[in-house]
Coordinates of C-alpha atoms in Angstrom, one line a residue:
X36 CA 19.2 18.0 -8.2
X37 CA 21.2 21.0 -6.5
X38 CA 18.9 23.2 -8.6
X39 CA 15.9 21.9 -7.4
X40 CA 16.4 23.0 -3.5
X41 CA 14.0 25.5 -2.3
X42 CA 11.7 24.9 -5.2
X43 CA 8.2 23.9 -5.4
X44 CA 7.8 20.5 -6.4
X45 CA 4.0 18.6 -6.8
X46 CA 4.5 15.3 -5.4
X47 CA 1.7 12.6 -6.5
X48 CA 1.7 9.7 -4.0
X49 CA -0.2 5.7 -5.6
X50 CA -2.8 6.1 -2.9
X51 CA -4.1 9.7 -4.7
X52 CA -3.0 12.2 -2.4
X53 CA -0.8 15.0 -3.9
X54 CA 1.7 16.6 -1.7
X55 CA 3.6 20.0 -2.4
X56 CA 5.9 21.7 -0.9
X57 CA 9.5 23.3 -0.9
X58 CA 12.4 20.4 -1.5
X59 CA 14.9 20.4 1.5
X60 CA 16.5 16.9 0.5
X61 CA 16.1 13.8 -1.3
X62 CA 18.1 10.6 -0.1
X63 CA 19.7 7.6 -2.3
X64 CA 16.2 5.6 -1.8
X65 CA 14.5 8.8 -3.7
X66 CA 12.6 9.6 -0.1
X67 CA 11.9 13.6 -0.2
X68 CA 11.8 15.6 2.4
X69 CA 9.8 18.7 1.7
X70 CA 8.9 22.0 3.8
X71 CA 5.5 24.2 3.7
X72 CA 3.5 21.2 2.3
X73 CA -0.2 21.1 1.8
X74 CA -1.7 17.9 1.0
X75 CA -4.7 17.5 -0.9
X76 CA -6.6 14.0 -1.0
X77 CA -9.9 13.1 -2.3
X78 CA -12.3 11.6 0.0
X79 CA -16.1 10.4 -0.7
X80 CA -18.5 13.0 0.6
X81 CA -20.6 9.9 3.0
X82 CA -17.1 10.1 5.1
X83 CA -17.7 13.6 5.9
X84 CA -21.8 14.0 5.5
X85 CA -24.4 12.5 5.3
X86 CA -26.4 11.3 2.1
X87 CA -28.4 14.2 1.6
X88 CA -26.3 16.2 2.0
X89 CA -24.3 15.1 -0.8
X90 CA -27.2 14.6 -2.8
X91 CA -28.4 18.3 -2.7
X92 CA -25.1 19.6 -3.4
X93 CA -24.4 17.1 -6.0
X94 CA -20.9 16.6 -5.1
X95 CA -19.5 12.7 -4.5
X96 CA -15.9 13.8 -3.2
X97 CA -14.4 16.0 -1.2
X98 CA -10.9 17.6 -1.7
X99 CA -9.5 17.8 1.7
X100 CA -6.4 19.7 2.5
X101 CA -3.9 20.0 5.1
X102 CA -0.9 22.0 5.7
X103 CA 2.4 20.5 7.4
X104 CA 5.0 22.1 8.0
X105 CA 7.7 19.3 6.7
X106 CA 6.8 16.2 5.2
X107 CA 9.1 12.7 4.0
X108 CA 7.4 11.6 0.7
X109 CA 8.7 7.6 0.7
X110 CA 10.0 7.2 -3.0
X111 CA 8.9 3.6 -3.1
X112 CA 5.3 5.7 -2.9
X113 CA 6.0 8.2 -5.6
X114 CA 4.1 8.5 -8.6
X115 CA 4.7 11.7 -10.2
X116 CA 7.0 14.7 -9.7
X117 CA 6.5 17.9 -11.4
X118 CA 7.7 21.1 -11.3
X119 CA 6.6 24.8 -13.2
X120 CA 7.4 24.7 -16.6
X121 CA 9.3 28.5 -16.0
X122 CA 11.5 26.7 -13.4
X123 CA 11.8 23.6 -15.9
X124 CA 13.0 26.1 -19.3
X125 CA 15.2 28.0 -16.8
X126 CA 17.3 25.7 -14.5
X127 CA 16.9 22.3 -16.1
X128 CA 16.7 22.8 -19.7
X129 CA 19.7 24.0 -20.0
X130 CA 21.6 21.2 -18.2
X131 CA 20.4 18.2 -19.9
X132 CA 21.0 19.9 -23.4
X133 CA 17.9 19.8 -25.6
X134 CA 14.4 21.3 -25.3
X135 CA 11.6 20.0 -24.8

């Protein structure tokens, strides 16, 4: 885990919304704290407009985004963590032993 500080993780949350950011720390209940985050969720296009608007642009959701400076991702919410594969080959390939 030491290896992973500072790096960019994607964090995918069960209610849809993807969160990433820097890691700063991670806790014994898997919460994550992360720095420079942006979050993206999708949201149906009625929330933000109205019908025909949506209907001339043909788009049903909306990707909204935000940017936080530091964010706790509760691990009983995790879905997914990933990381780039460069980062994977480089730093955690080589302590677990095998490739992938």
């Amino acid at each position: 885990m030491r290896k992973l500080l500072g790096k960019t993780l994607k964090c995918t949350l069960d209610d849809g919304r993807i969160a990433t950011g820097k890691l700063i720390c991670v806790d014994r209940l898997k919460n994550l704290i992360l720095g420079h985050v942006l979050e993206e969720r999708t949201v149906d296009s009625s929330f933000y407009c109205d019908e025909d608007y949506a209907a001339t642009n043909g788009s049903k959701v909306i990707v909204a985004k935000r940017e936080l400076t530091q964010a706790m991702i509760p691990g009983i919410h995790l879905i997914k963590v990933e990381i780039e594969k460069s980062l994977y080959e480089e730093e955690i390939e080589p302590i677990l032993g095998y490739k992938s």
